[in-house]
Coordinates of C-alpha atoms in Angstrom, one line a residue:
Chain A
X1 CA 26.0 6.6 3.8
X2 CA 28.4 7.7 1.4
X3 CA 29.1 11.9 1.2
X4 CA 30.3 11.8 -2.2
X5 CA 27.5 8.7 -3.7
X6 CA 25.1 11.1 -5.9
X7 CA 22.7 9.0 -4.1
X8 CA 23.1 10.4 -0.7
X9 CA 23.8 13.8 -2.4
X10 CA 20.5 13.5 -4.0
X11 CA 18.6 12.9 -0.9
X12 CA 20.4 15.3 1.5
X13 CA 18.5 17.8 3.5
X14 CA 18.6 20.9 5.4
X15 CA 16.7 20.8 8.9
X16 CA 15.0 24.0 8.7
X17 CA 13.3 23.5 12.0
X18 CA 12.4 20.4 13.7
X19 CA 9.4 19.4 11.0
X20 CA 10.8 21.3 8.1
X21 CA 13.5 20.2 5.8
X22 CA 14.8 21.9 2.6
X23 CA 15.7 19.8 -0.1
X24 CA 17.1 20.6 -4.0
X25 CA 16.1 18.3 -7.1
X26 CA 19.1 15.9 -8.0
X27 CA 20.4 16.4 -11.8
X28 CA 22.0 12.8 -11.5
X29 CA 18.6 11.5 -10.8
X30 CA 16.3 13.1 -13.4
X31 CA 13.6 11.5 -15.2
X32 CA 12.4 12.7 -18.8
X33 CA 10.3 15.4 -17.5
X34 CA 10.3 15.2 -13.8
X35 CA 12.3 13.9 -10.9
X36 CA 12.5 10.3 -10.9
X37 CA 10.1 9.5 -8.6
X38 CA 12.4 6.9 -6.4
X39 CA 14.8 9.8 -5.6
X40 CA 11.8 11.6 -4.0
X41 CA 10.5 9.0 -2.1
X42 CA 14.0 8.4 -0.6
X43 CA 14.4 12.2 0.0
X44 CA 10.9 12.1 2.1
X45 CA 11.9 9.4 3.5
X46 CA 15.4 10.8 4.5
X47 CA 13.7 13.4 6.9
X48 CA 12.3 11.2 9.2
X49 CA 15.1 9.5 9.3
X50 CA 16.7 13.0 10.3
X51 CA 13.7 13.8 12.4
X52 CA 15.2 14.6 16.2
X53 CA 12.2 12.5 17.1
X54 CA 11.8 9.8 15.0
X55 CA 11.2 6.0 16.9
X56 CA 12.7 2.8 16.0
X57 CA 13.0 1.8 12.2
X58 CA 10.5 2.3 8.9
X59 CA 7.7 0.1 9.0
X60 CA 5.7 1.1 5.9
X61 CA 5.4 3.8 3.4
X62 CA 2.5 5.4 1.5
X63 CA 4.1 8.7 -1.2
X64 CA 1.2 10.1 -3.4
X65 CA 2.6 12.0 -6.3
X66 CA -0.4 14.7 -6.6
X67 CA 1.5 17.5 -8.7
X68 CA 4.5 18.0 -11.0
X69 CA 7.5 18.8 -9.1
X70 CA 10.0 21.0 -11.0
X71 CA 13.6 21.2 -11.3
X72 CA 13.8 23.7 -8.1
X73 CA 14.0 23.6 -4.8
X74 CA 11.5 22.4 -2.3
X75 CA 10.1 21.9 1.5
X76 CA 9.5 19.0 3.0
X77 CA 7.1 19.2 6.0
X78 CA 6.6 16.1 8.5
X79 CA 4.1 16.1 11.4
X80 CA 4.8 13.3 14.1
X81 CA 0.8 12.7 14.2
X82 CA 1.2 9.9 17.4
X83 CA 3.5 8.2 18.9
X84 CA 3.1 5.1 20.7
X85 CA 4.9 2.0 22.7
X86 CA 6.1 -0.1 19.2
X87 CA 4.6 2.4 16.8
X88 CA 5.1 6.1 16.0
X89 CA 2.6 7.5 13.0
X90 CA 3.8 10.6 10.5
X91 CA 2.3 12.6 8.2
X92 CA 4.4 14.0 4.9
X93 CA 3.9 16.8 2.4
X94 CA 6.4 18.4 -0.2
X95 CA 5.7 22.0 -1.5
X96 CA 7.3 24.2 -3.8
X97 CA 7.5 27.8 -4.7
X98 CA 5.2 28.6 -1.7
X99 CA 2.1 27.2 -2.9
X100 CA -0.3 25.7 -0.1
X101 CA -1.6 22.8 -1.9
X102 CA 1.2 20.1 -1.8
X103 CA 2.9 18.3 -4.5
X104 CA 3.2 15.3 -2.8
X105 CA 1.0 13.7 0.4
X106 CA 2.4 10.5 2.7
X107 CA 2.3 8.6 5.4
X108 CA 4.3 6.7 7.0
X109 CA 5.1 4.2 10.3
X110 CA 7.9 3.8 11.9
X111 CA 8.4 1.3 14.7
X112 CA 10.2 -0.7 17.6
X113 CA 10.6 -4.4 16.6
X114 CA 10.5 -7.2 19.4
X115 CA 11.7 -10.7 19.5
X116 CA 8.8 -12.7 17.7
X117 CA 8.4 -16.0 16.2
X118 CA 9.4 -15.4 12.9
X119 CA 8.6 -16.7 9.4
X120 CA 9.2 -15.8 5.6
X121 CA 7.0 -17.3 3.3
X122 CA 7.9 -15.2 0.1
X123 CA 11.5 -17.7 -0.4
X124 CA 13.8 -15.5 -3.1
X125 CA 13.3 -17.5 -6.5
X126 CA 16.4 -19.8 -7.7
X127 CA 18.4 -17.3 -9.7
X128 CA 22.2 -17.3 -11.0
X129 CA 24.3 -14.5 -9.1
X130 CA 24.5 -10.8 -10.3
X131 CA 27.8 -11.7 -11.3
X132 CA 26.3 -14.1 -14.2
X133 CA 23.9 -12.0 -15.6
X134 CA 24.9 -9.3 -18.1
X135 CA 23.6 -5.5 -17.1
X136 CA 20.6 -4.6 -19.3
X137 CA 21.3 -1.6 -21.9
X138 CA 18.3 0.4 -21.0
X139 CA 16.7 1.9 -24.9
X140 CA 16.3 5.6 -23.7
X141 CA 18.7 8.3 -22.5
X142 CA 17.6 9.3 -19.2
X143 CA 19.9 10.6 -16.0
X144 CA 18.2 8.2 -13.6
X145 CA 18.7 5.1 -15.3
X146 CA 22.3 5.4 -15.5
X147 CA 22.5 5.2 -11.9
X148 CA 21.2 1.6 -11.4
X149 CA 22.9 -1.4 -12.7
X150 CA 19.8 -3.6 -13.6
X151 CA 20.4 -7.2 -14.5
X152 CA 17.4 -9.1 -15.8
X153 CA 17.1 -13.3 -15.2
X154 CA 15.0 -15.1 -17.4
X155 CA 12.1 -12.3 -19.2
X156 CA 13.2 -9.8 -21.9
X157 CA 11.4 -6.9 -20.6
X158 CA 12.1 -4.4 -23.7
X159 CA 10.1 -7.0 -26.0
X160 CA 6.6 -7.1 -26.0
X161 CA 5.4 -9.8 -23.5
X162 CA 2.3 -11.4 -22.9
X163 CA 2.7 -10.9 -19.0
X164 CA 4.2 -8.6 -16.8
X165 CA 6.4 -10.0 -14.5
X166 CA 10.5 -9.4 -14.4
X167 CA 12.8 -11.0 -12.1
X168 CA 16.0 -8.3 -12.2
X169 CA 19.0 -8.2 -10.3
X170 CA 19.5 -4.1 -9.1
X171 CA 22.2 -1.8 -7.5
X172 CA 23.2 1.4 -7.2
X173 CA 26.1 2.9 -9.5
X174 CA 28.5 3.3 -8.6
X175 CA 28.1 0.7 -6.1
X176 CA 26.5 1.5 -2.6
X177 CA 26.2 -0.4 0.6
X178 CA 21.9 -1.1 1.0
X179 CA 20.3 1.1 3.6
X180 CA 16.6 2.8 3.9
X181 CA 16.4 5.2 1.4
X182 CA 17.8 2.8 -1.4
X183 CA 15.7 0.2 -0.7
X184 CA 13.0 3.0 -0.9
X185 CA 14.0 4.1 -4.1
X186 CA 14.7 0.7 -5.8
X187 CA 11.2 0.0 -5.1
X188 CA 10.3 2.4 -7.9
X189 CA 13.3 1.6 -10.5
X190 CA 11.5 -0.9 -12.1
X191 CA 11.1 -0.9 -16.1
X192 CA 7.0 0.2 -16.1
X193 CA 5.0 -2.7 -16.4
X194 CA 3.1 -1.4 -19.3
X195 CA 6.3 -1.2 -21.5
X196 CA 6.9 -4.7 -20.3
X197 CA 3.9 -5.5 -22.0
X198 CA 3.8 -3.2 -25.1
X199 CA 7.8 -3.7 -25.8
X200 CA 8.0 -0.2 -26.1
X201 CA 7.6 3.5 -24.2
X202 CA 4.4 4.8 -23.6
X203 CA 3.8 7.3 -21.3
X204 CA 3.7 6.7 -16.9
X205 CA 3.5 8.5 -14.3
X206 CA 3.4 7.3 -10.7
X207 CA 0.4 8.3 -8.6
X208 CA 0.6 6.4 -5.6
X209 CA 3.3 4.3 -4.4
X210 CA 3.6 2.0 -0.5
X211 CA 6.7 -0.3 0.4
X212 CA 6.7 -2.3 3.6
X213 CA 9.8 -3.0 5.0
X214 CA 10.8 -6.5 6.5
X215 CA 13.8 -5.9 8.0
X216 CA 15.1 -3.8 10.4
X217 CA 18.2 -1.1 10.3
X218 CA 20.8 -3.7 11.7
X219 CA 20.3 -6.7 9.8
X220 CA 20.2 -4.3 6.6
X221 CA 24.0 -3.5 7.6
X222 CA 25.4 -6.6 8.0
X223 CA 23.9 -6.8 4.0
X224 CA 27.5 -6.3 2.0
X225 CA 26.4 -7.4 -1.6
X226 CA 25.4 -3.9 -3.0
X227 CA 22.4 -5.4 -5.1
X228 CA 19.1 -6.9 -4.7
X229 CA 16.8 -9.6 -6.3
X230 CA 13.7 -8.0 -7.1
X231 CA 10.1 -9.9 -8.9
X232 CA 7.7 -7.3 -9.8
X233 CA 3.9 -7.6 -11.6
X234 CA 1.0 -6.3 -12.5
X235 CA -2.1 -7.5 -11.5
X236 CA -4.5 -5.4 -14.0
X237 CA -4.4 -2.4 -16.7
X238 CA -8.1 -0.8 -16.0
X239 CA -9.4 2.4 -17.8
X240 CA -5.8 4.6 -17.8
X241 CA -4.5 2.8 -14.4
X242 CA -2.3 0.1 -13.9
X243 CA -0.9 -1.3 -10.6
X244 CA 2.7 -3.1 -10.1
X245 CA 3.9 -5.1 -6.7
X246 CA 7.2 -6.6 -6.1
X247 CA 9.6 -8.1 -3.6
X248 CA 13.4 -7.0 -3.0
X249 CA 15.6 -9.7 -1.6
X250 CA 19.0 -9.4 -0.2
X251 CA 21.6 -11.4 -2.2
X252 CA 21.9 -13.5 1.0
X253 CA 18.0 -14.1 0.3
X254 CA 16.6 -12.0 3.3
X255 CA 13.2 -10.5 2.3
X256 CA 13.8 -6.9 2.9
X257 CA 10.4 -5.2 0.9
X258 CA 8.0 -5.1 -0.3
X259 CA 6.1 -2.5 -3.1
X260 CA 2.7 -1.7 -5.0
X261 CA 1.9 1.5 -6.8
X262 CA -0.2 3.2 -9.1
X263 CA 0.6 3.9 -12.5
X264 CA -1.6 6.3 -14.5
X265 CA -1.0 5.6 -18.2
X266 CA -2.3 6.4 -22.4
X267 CA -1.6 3.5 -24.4
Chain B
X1 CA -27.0 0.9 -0.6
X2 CA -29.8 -0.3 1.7
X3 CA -30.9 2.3 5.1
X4 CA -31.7 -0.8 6.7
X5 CA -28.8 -2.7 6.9
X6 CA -26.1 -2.5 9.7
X7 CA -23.3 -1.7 7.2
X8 CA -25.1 1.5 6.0
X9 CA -25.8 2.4 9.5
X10 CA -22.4 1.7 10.5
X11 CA -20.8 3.8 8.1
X12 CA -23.6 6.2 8.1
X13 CA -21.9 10.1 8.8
X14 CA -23.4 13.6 9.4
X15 CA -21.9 16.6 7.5
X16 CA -20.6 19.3 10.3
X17 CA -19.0 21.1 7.7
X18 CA -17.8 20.0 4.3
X19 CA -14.7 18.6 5.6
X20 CA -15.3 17.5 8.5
X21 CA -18.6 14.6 9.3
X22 CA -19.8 13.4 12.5
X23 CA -20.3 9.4 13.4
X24 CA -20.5 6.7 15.9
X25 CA -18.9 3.4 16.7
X26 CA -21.0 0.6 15.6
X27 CA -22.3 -1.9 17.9
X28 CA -22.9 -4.5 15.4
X29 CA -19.2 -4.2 13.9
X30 CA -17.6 -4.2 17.0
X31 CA -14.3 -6.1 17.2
X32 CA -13.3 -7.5 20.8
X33 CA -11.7 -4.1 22.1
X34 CA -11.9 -1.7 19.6
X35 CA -14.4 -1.4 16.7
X36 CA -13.8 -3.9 13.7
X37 CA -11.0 -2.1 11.5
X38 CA -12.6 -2.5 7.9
X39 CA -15.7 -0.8 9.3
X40 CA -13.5 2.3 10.1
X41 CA -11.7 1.8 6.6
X42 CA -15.5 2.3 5.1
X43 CA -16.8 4.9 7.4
X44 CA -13.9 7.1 6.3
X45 CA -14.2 6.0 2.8
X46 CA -17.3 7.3 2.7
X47 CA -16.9 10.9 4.3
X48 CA -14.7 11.3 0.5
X49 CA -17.7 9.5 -1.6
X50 CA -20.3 11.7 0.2
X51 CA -18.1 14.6 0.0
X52 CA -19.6 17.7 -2.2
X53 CA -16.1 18.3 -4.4
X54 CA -15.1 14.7 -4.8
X55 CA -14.1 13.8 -8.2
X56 CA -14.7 10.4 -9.7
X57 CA -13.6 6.7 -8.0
X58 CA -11.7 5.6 -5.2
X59 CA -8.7 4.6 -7.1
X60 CA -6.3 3.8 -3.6
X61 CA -6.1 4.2 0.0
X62 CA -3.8 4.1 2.6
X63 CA -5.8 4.3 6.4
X64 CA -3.0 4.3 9.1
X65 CA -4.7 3.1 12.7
X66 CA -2.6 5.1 15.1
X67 CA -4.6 4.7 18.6
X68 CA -7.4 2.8 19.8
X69 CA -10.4 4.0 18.6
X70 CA -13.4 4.4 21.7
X71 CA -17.0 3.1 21.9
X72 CA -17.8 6.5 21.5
X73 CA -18.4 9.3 18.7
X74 CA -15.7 10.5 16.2
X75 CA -15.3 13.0 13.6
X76 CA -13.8 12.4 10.6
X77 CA -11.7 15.3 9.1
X78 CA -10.3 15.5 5.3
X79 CA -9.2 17.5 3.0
X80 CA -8.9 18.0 -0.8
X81 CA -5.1 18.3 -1.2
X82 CA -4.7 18.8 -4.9
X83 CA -7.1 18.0 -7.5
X84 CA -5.8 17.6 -11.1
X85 CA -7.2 17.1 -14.3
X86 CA -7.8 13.3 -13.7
X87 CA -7.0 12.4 -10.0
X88 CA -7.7 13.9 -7.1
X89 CA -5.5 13.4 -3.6
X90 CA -7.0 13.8 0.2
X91 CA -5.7 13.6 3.0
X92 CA -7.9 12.4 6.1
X93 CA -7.6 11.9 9.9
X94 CA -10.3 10.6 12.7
X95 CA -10.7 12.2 16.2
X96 CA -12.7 11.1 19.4
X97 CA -12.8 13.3 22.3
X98 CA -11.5 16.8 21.5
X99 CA -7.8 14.9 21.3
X100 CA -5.9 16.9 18.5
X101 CA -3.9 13.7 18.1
X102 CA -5.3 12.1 15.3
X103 CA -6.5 8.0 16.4
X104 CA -6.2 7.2 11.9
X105 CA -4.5 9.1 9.4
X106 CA -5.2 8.3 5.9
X107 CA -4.9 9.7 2.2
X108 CA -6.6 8.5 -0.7
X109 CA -6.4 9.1 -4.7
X110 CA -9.2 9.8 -6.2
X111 CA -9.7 9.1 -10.6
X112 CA -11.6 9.5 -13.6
X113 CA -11.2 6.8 -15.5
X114 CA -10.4 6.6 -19.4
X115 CA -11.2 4.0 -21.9
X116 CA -7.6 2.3 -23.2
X117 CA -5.9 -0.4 -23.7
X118 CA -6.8 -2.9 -20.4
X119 CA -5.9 -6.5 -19.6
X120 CA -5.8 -8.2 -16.5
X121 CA -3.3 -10.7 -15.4
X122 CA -4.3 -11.7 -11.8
X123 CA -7.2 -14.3 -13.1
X124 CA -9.4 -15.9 -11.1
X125 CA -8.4 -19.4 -9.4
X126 CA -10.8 -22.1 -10.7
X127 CA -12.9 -22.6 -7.7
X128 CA -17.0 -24.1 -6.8
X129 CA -19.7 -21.5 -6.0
X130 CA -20.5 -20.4 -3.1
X131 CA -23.7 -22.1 -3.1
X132 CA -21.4 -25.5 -3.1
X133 CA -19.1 -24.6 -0.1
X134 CA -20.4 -24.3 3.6
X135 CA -20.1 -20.9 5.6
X136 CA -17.2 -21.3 7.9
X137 CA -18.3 -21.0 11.9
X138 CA -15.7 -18.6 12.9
X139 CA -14.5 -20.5 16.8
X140 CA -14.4 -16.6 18.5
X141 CA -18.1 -14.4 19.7
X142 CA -17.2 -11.6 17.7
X143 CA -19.5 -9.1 17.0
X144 CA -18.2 -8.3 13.1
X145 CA -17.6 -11.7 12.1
X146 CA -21.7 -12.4 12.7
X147 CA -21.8 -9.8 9.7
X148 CA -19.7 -11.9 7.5
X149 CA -20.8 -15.4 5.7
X150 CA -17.2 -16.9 4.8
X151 CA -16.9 -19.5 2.9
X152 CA -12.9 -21.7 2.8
X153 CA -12.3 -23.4 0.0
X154 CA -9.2 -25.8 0.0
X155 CA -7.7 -24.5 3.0
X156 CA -8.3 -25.2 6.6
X157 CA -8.1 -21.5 8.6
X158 CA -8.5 -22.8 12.3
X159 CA -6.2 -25.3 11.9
X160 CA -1.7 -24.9 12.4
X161 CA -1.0 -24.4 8.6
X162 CA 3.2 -24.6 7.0
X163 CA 1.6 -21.4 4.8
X164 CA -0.3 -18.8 5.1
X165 CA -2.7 -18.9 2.0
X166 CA -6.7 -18.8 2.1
X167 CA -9.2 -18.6 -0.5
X168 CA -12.5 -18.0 0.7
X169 CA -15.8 -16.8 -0.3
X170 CA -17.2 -13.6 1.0
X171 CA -20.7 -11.4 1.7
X172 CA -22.2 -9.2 4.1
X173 CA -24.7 -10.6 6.5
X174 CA -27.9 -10.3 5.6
X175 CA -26.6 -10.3 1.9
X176 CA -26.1 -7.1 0.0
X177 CA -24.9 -5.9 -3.4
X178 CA -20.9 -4.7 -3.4
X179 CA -20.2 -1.0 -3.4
X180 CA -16.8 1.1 -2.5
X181 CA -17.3 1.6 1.2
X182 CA -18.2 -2.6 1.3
X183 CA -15.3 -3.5 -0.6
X184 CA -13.1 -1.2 1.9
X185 CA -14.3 -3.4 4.8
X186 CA -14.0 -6.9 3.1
X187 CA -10.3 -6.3 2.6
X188 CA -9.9 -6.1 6.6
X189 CA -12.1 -9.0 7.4
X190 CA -9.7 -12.3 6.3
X191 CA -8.4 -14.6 9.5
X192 CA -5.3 -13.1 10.8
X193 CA -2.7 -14.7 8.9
X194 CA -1.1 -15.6 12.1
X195 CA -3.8 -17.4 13.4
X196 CA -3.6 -19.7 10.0
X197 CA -0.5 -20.3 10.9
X198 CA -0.8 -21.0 14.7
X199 CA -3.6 -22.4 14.3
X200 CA -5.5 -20.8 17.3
X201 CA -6.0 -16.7 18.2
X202 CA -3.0 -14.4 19.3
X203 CA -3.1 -10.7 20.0
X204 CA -2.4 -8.9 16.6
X205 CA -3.8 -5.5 15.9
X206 CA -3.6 -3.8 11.9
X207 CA -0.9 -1.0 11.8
X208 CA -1.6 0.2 8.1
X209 CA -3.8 -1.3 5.8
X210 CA -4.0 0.1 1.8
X211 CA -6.2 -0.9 -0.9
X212 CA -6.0 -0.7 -5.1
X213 CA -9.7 -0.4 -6.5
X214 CA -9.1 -2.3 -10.2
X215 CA -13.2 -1.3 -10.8
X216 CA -15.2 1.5 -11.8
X217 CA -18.6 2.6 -10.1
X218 CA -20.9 1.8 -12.9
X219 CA -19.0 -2.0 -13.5
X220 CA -19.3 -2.5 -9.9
X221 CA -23.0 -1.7 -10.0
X222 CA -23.5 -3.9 -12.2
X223 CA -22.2 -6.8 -10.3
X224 CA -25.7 -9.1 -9.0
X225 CA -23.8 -11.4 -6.4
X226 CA -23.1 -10.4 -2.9
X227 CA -20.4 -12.6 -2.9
X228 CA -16.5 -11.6 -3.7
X229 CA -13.9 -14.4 -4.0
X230 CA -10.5 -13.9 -2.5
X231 CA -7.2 -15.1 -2.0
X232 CA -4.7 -14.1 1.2
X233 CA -1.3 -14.3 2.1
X234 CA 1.4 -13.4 4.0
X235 CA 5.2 -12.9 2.7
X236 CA 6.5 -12.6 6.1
X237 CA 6.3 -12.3 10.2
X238 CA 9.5 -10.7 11.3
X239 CA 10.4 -9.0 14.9
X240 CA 6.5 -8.3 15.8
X241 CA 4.8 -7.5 12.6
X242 CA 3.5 -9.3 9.9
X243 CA 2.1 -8.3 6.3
X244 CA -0.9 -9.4 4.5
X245 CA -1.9 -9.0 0.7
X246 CA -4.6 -10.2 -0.8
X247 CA -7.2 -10.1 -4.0
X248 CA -10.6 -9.8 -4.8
X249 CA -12.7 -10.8 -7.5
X250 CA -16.5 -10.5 -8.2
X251 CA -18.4 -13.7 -8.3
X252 CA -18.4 -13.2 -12.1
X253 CA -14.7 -12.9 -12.1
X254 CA -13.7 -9.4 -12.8
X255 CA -10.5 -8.3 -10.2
X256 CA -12.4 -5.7 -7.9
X257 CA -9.7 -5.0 -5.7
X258 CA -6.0 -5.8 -4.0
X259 CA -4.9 -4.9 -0.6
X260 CA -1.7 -5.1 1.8
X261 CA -1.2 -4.7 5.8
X262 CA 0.7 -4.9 8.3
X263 CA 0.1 -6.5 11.6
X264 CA 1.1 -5.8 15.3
X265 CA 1.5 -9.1 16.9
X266 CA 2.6 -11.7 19.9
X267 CA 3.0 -14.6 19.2

């Protein structure tokens, strides 16, 4: 948390009662024509984190995009739908300008972690360090992108390619210790998986997107390296609907997420 | 669909009111203390494909499993959040007993699909037909599992594995041609990924489970085999929960579907 990062001044709230937070769309972080869509999953994700009753750390994510939202302000409502032992279940919506039917639905779990055997299978890829690779140029002129640092190893993802997958190197700029809600919001920075394959724009939009998180609030602390190692796909491009997964690693090679989302798309 | 069998009875609803239907726990699909989870997955799936406003194909779901679920009737509410010009997003929740605490929460993206530009990277592994690999005799008296015919290839489930990866064949028992609310429940049915790697049963229980549909209703129809092929795997057990992901093919090799969890467990 830094008060003057346009990150946490993107995300920050006002606790209008205990499930109701108000919220204003972040300048800094606009897409083309629309917020970009990271900034609002780390907003949503911000009020349960704010939530007087919130339990234990996120466990996993689910933000559908189901309506524009517009360069205003807007409510976010959170329902804490159960509460168990390890696990405690909520239930999202944002709304603007008073209209009943949401502009975005979600779930999410947050939960207690215990003392387990433990195991990572997904090992972070050999890579040279952040420091090694140049920061990509991104081709278009859009607020959002100038607030990551995104350093590609070993694809050229503004060419056309005959698959999907980027290995990048991210952060936040200027430079931000990781916590929650970044690690949220990288998880939807990546270049869209389409342009990866056309070499060019086309237009995305996000319809549904899920992150599991593998690490818990602590650990993510001790992280001091402000970027991550991300690999992100596609597995198909089906009748106007892609899908894209990937993994964030800590530089010190801790798994700390994982993603998948929807993309609609024209070609 | 085929009123005979015990999946359509299983997922088999009655309409109280057009959001809200009426079922029962399945006998035949019954895990050890709770009812098999992928069965729930379908049943819930199918209150939105029987629903009188939906609009075209499941597209993705999220289904969050929030309490135990009772050997006893439930009712399934959802709602049509927002519907837009191509996708359509609803929000759902399951009740036993009068409890306004919902047991499941869920929300799902409904689409119309567009022809454009499509390609699909995650191919299917080379593998033998089903006919050529014997149906695994899963070591547990499980009610559910007598409803699945799963068949390993090149991987030894029941056995302490260094990784978690298992490719198997999979169909409903007695066989039965794939649709949606099938589909749903093959993506819970894999071995516990823990088990693969223990080598023997442990207490784990499914948290959140979400699921991409790369197919179409009419492609899907078309598909003669009862059999899907699929790959699993976990990226990592951590402090009490693990994730799984996973894909799934048609027997004629078209990418149906790909799902991620995450798993309560003791180890």
């Amino acid at each position: 948390m830094s008060p003057d990062h346009p990150f946490d001044q993107a995300i920050s709230l006002t606790a209008v009662d205990d499930d109701t937070y108000a919220g204003q769309v972040s300048e800094p972080y606009w897409n083309s024509i629309s917020p970009y869509g990271g900034i609002t999953v780390a907003t949503v994700l911000n009020a349960l984190l704010l939530h007087p009753r919130r339990l234990g750390d996120p466990l996993a994510l689910t933000v559908n995009f189901a309506g524009a939202i517009r360069k205003a302000p807007f409510s976010i409502r959170v329902r804490a739908a159960r509460t168990g032992r390890s696990t405690q279940h909520w239930q999202m919506e944002l709304h603007q300008d008073g209209d009943p039917q949401p502009l975005l639905t979600g779930t999410a779990v947050f939960a207690v972690a215990r003392d387990t055997w433990a195991d990572t299978e997904a090992v972070m890829p050999a890579c040279p360090p952040p420091e090694a690779v140049q920061r990509a140029q991104p081709p278009l002129v859009i607020p959002f992108l100038q607030r990551y640092d995104m350093r590609y190893v070993d694809c050229t993802p503004f060419a056309a390619n005959a698959h999907s997958t980027t290995q990048c190197w991210l952060a936040d700029v200027p430079p931000r210790r990781l916590d929650f809600p970044s690690l949220a919001a990288f998880c939807d920075s990546f270049i869209p998986r389409l342009f990866v394959r056309m070499g060019a724009p086309r237009q995305v939009s996000t319809v549904t997107l899920g992150i599991n998180f593998h690490v818990g609030a602590a650990s993510l602390a001790e992280e001091s390296s402000p970027f991550v190692f991300t690999r992100t796909r596609a597995n198909a491009f089906n009748r106007g609907f892609y899908d894209q997964e990937a993994l964030l690693w800590s530089a010190s090679g801790a798994l700390l997420a994982t993603t998948q989302q929807v993309v609609w798309y024209r070609d």
